[in-house]
Short mmCIF file of N, CA, C and O in Angstrom, two decimals:
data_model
loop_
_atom_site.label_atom_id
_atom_site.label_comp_id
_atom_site.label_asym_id
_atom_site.label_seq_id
_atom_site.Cartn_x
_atom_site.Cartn_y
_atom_site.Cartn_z
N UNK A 1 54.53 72.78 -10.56
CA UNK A 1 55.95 72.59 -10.74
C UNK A 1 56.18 71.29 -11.51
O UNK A 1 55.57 70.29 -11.15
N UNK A 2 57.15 71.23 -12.72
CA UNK A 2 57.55 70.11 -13.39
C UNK A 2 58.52 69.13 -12.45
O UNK A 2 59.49 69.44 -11.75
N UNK A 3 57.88 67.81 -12.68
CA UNK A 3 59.03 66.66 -11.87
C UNK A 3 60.22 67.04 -12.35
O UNK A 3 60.36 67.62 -13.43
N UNK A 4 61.26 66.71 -11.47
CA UNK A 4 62.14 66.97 -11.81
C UNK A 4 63.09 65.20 -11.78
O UNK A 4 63.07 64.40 -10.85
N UNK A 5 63.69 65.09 -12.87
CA UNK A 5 64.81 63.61 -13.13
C UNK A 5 65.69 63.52 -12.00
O UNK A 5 66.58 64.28 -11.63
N UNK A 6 65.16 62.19 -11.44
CA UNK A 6 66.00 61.58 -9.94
C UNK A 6 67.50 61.44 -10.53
O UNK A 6 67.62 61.27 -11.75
N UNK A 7 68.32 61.49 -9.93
CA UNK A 7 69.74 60.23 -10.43
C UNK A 7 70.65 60.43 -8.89
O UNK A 7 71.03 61.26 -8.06
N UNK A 8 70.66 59.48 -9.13
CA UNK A 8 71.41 58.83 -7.96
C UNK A 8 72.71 58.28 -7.70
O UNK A 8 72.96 57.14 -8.06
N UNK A 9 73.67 59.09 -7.02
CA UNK A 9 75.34 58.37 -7.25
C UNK A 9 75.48 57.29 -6.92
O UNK A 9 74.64 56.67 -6.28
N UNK A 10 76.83 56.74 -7.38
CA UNK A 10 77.06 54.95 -6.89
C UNK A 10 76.64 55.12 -5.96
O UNK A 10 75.50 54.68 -5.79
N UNK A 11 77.33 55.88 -4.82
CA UNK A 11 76.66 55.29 -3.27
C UNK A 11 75.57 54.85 -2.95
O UNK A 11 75.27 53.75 -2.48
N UNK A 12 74.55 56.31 -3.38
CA UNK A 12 73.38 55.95 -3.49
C UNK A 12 73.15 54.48 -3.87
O UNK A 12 72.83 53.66 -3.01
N UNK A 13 73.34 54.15 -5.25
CA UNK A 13 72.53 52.69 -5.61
C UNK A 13 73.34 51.51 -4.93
O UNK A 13 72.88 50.37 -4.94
N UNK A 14 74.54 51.80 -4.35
CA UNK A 14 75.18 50.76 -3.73
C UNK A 14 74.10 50.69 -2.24
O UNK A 14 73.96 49.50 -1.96
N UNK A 15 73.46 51.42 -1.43
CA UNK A 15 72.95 51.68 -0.58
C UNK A 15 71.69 50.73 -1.06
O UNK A 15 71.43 49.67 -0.49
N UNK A 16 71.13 51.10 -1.90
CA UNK A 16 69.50 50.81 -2.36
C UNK A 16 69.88 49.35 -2.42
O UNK A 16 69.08 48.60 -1.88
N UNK A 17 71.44 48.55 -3.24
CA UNK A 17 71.22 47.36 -3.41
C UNK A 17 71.66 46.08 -2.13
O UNK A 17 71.38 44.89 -1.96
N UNK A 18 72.51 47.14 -1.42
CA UNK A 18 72.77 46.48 -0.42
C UNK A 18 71.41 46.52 1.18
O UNK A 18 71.36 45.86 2.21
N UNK A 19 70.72 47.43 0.72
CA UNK A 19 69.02 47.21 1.81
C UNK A 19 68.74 46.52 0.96
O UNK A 19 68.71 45.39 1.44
N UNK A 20 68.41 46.48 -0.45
CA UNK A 20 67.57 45.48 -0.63
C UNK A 20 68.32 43.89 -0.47
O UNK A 20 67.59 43.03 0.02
N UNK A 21 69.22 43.64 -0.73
CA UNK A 21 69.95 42.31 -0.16
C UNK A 21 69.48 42.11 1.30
O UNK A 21 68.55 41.41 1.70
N UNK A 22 70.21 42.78 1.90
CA UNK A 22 69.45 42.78 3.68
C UNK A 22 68.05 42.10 3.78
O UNK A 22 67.71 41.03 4.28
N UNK A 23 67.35 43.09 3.12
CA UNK A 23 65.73 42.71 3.57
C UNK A 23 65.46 41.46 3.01
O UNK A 23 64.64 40.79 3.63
N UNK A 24 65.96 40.92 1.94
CA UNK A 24 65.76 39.50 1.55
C UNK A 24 66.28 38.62 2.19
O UNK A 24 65.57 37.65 2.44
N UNK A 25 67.67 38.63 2.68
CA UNK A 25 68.38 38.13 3.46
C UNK A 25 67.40 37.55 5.01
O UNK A 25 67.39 36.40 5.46
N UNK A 26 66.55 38.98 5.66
CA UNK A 26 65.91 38.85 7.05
C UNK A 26 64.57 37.65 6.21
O UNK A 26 64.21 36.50 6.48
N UNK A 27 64.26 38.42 5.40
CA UNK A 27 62.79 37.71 5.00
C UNK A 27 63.14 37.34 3.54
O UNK A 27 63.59 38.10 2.69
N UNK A 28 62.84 35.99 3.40
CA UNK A 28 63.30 35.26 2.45
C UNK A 28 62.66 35.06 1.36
O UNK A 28 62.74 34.13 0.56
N UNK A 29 61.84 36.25 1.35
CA UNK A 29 60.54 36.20 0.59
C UNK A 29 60.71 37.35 -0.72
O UNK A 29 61.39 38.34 -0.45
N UNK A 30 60.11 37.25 -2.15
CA UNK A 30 60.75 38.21 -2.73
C UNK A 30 59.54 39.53 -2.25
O UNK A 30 59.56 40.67 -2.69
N UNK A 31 58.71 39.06 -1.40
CA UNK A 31 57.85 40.35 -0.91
C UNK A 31 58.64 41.49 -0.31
O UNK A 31 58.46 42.68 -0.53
N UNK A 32 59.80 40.79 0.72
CA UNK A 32 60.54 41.83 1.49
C UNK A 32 60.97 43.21 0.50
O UNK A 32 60.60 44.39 0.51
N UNK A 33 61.94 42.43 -0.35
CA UNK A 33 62.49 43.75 -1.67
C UNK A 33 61.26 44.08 -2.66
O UNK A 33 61.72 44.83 -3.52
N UNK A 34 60.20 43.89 -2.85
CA UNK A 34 59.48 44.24 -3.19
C UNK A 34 58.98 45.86 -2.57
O UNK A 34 58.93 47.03 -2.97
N UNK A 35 58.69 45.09 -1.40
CA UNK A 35 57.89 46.10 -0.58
C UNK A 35 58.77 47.38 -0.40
O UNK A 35 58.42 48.56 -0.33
N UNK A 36 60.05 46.80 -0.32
CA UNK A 36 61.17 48.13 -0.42
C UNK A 36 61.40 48.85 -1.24
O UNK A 36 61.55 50.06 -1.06
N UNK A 37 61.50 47.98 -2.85
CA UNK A 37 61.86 49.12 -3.63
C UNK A 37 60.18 49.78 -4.11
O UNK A 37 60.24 50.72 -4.89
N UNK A 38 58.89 49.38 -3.73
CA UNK A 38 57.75 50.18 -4.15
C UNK A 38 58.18 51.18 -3.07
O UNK A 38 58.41 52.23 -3.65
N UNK A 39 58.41 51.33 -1.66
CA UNK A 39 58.05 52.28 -1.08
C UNK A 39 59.58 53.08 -1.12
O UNK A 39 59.62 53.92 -0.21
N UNK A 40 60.67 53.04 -1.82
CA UNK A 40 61.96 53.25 -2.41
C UNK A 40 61.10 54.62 -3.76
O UNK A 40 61.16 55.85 -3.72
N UNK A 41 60.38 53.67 -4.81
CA UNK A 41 59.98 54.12 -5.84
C UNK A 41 58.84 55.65 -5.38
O UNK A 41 58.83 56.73 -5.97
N UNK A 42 57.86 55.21 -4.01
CA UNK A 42 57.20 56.44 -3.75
C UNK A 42 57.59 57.75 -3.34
O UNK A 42 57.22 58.90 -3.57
N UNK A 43 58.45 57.19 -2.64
CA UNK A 43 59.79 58.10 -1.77
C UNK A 43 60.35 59.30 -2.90
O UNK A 43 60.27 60.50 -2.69
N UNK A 44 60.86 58.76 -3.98
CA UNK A 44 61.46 59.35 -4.76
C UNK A 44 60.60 60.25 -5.72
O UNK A 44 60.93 61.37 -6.11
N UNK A 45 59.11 59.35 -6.13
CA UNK A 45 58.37 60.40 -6.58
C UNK A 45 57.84 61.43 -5.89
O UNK A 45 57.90 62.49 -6.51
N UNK A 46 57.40 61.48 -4.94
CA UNK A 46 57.59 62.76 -3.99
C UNK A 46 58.77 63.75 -4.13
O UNK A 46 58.66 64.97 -4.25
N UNK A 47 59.63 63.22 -4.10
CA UNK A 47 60.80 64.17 -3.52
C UNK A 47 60.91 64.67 -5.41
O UNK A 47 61.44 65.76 -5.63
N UNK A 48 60.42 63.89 -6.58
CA UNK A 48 61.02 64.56 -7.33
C UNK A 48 60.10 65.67 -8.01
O UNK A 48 60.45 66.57 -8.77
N UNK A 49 58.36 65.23 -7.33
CA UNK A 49 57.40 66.29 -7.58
C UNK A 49 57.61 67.74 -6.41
O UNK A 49 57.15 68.86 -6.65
N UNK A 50 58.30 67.42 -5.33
CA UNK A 50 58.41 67.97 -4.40
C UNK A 50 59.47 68.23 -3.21
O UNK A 50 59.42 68.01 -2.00
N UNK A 51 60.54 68.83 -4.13
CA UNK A 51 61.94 68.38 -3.63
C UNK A 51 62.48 69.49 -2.39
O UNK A 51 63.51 69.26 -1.75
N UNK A 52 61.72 70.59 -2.17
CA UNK A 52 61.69 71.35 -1.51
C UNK A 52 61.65 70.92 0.14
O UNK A 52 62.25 71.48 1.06
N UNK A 53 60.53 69.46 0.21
CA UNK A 53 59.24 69.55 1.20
C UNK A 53 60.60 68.78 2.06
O UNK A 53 60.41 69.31 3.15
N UNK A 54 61.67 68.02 2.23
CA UNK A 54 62.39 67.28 2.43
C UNK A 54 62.71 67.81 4.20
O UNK A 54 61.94 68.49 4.88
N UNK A 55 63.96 67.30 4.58
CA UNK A 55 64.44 68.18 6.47
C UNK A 55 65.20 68.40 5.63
O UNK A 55 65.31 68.16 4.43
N UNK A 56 66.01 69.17 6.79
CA UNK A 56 67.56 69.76 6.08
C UNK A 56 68.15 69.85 7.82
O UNK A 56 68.50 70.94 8.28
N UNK A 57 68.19 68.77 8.53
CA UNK A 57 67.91 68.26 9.54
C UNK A 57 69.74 68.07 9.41
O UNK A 57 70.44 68.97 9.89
N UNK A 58 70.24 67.14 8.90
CA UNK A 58 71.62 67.02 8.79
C UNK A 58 72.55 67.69 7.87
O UNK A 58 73.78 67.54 7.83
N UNK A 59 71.49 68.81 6.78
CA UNK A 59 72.55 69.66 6.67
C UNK A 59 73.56 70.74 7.02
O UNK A 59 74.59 71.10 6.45
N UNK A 60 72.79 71.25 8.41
CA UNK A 60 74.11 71.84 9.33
C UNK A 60 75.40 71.37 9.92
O UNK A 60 76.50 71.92 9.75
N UNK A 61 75.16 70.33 10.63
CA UNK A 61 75.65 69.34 11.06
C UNK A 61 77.05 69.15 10.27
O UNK A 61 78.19 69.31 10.72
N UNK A 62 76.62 68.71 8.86
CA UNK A 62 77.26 68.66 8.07
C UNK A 62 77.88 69.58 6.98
O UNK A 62 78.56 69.00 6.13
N UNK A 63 77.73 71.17 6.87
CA UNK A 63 78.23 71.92 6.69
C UNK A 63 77.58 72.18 5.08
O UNK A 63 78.10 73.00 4.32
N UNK A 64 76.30 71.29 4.66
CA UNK A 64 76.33 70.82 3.15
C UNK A 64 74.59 71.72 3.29
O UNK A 64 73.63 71.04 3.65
N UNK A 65 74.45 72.90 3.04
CA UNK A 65 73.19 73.63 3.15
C UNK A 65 72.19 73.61 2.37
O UNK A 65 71.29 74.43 2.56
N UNK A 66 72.09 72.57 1.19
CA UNK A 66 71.31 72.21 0.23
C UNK A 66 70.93 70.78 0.47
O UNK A 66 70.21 70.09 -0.25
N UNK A 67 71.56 70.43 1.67
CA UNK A 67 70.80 68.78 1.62
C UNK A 67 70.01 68.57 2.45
O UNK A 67 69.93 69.03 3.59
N UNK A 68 69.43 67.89 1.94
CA UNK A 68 67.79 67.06 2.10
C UNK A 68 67.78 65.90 2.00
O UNK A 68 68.30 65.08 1.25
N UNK A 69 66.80 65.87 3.29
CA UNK A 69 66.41 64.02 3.86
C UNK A 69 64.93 64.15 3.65
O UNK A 69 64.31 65.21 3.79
N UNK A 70 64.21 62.60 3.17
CA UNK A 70 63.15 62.20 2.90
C UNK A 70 62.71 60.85 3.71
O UNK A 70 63.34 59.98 3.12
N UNK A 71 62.20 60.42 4.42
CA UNK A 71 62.28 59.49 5.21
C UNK A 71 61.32 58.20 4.18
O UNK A 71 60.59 58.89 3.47
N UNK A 72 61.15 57.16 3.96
CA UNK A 72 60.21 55.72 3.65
C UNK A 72 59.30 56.02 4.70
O UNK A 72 59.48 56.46 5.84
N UNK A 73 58.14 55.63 3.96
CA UNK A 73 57.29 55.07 4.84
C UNK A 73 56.98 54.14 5.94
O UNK A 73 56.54 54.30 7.08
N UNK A 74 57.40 52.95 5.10
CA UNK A 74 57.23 51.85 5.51
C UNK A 74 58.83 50.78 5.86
O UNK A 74 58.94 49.58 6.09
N UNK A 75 59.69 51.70 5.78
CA UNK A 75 61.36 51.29 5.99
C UNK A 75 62.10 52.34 6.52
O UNK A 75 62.39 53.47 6.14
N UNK A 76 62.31 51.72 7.44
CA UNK A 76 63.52 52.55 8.18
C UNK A 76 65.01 53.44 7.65
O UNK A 76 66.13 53.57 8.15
N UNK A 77 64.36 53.96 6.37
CA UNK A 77 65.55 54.42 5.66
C UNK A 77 65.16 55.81 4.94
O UNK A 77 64.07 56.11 4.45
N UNK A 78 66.79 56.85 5.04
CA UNK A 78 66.79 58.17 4.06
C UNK A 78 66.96 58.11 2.96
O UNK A 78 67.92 57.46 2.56
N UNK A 79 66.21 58.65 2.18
CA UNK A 79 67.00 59.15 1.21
C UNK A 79 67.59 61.01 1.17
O UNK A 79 66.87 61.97 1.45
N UNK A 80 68.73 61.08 0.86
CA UNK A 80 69.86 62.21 1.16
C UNK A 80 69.74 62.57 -0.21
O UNK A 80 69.76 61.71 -1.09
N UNK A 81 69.56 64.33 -0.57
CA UNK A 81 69.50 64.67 -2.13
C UNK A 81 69.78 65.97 -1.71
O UNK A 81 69.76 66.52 -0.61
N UNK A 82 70.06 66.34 -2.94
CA UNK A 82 70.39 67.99 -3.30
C UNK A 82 69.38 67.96 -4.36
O UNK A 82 69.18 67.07 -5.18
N UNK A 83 68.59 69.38 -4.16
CA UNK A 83 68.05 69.58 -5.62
C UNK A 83 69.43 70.78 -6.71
O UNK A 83 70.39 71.54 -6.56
N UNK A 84 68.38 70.07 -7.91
CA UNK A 84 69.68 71.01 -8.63
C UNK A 84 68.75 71.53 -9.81
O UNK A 84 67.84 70.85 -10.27
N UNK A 85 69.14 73.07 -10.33
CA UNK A 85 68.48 73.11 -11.03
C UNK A 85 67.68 72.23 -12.46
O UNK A 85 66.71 72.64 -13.10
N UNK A 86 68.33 71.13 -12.64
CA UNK A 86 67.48 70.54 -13.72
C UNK A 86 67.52 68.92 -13.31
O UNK A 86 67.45 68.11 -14.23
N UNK A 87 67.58 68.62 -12.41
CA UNK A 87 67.28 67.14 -11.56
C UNK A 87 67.78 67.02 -9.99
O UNK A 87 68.57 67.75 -9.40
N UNK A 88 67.28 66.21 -9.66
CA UNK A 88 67.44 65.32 -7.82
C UNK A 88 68.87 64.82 -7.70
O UNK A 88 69.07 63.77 -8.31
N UNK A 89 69.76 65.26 -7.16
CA UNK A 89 71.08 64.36 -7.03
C UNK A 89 70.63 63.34 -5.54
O UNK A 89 70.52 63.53 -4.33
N UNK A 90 70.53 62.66 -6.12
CA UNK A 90 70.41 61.68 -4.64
C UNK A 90 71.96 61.07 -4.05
O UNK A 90 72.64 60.28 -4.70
N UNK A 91 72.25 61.46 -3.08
CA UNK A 91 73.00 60.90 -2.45
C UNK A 91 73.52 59.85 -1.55
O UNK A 91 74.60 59.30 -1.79
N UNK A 92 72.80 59.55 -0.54
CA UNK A 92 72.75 58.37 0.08
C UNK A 92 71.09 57.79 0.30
O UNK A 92 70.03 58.40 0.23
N UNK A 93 71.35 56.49 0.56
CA UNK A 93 69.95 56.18 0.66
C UNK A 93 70.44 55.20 2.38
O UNK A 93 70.92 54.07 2.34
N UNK A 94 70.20 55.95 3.65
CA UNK A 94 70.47 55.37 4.79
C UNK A 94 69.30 54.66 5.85
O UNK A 94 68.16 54.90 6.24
N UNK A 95 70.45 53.53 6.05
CA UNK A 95 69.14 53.08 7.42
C UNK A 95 69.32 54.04 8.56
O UNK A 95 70.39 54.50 8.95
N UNK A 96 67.79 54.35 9.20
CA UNK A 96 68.06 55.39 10.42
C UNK A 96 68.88 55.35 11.45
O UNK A 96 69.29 56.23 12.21
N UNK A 97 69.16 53.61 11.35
CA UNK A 97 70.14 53.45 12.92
C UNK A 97 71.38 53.76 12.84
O UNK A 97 72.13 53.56 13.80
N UNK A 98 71.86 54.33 11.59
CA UNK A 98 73.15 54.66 11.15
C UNK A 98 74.20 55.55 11.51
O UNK A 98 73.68 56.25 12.38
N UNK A 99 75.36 55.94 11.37
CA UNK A 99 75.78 57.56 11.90
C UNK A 99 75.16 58.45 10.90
O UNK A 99 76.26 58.80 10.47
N UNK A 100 74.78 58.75 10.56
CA UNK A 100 74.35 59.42 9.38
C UNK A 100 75.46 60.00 9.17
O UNK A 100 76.19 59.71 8.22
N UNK A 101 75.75 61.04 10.19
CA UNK A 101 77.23 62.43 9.84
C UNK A 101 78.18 61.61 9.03
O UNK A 101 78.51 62.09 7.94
N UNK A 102 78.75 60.22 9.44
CA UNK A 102 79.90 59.97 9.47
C UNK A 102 79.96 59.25 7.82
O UNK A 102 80.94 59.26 7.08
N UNK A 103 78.08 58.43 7.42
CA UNK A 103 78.09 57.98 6.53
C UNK A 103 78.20 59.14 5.38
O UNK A 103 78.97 58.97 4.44
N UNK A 104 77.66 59.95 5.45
CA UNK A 104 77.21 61.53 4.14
C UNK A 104 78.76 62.04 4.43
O UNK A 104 79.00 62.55 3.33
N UNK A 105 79.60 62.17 4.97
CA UNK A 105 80.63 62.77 5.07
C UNK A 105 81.96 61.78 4.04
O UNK A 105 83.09 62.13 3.72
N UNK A 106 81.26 60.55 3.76
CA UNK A 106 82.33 59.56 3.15
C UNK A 106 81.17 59.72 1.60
O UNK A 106 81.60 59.27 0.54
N UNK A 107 79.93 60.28 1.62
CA UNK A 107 79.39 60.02 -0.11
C UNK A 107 79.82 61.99 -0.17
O UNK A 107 80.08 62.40 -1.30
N UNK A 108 79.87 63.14 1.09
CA UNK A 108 80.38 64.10 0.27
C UNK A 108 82.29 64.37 -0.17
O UNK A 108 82.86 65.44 -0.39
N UNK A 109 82.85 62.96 -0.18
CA UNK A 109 84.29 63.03 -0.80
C UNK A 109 83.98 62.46 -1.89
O UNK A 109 84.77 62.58 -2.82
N UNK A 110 82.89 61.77 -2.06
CA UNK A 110 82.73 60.84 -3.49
C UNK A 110 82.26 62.02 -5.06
O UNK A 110 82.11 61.52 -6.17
#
């Protein structure tokens, strides 16, 4: 199967830039956002060689039957996507301790 082109809505990258602020913020080190956006960057190549393999864990829940969660490895965070036929819509990128429902329910009005 051909990768398929990530892109990601504001939310999304508002999400990605506001964890990575956080994690620099806890650890003051530029290792923290480092380490985030490499395991940010693996996350996504997976999901875009393999967009199928994802949960669909909160797409009932949420009424949205094409979405898909991908969990980090090494960070406590989703990434939320639809595949579409010719790229990844990424949608949110969440920390787990989050509402999830309540957050994906404010990026599906966006």
């Amino acid at each position: 199967m051909k990768a398929k082109h990530v892109v990601p809505r504001r939310l999304a990258q508002q999400d990605i830039d506001e964890a990575i602020r956080h994690d620099s913020e806890v650890d003051a080190s530029a290792e923290a956002a480092q380490g985030l956006m490499d395991d940010l960057e693996r996350s996504l190549f997976h999901i875009r060689r393999n967009p199928g393999t994802g949960s669909n864990r909160y797409a009932h829940e949420l009424n949205l039957p094409s979405l898909k969660s991908w969990p980090l490895t090494r960070y406590p965070y989703l990434v939320f996507y639809v595949e579409r036929p010719d790229h990844i819509d990424v949608w949110r990128v969440l920390h787990g301790q989050r509402d999830i429902p309540a957050w994906m329910r404010e990026a599906a009005g966006a």
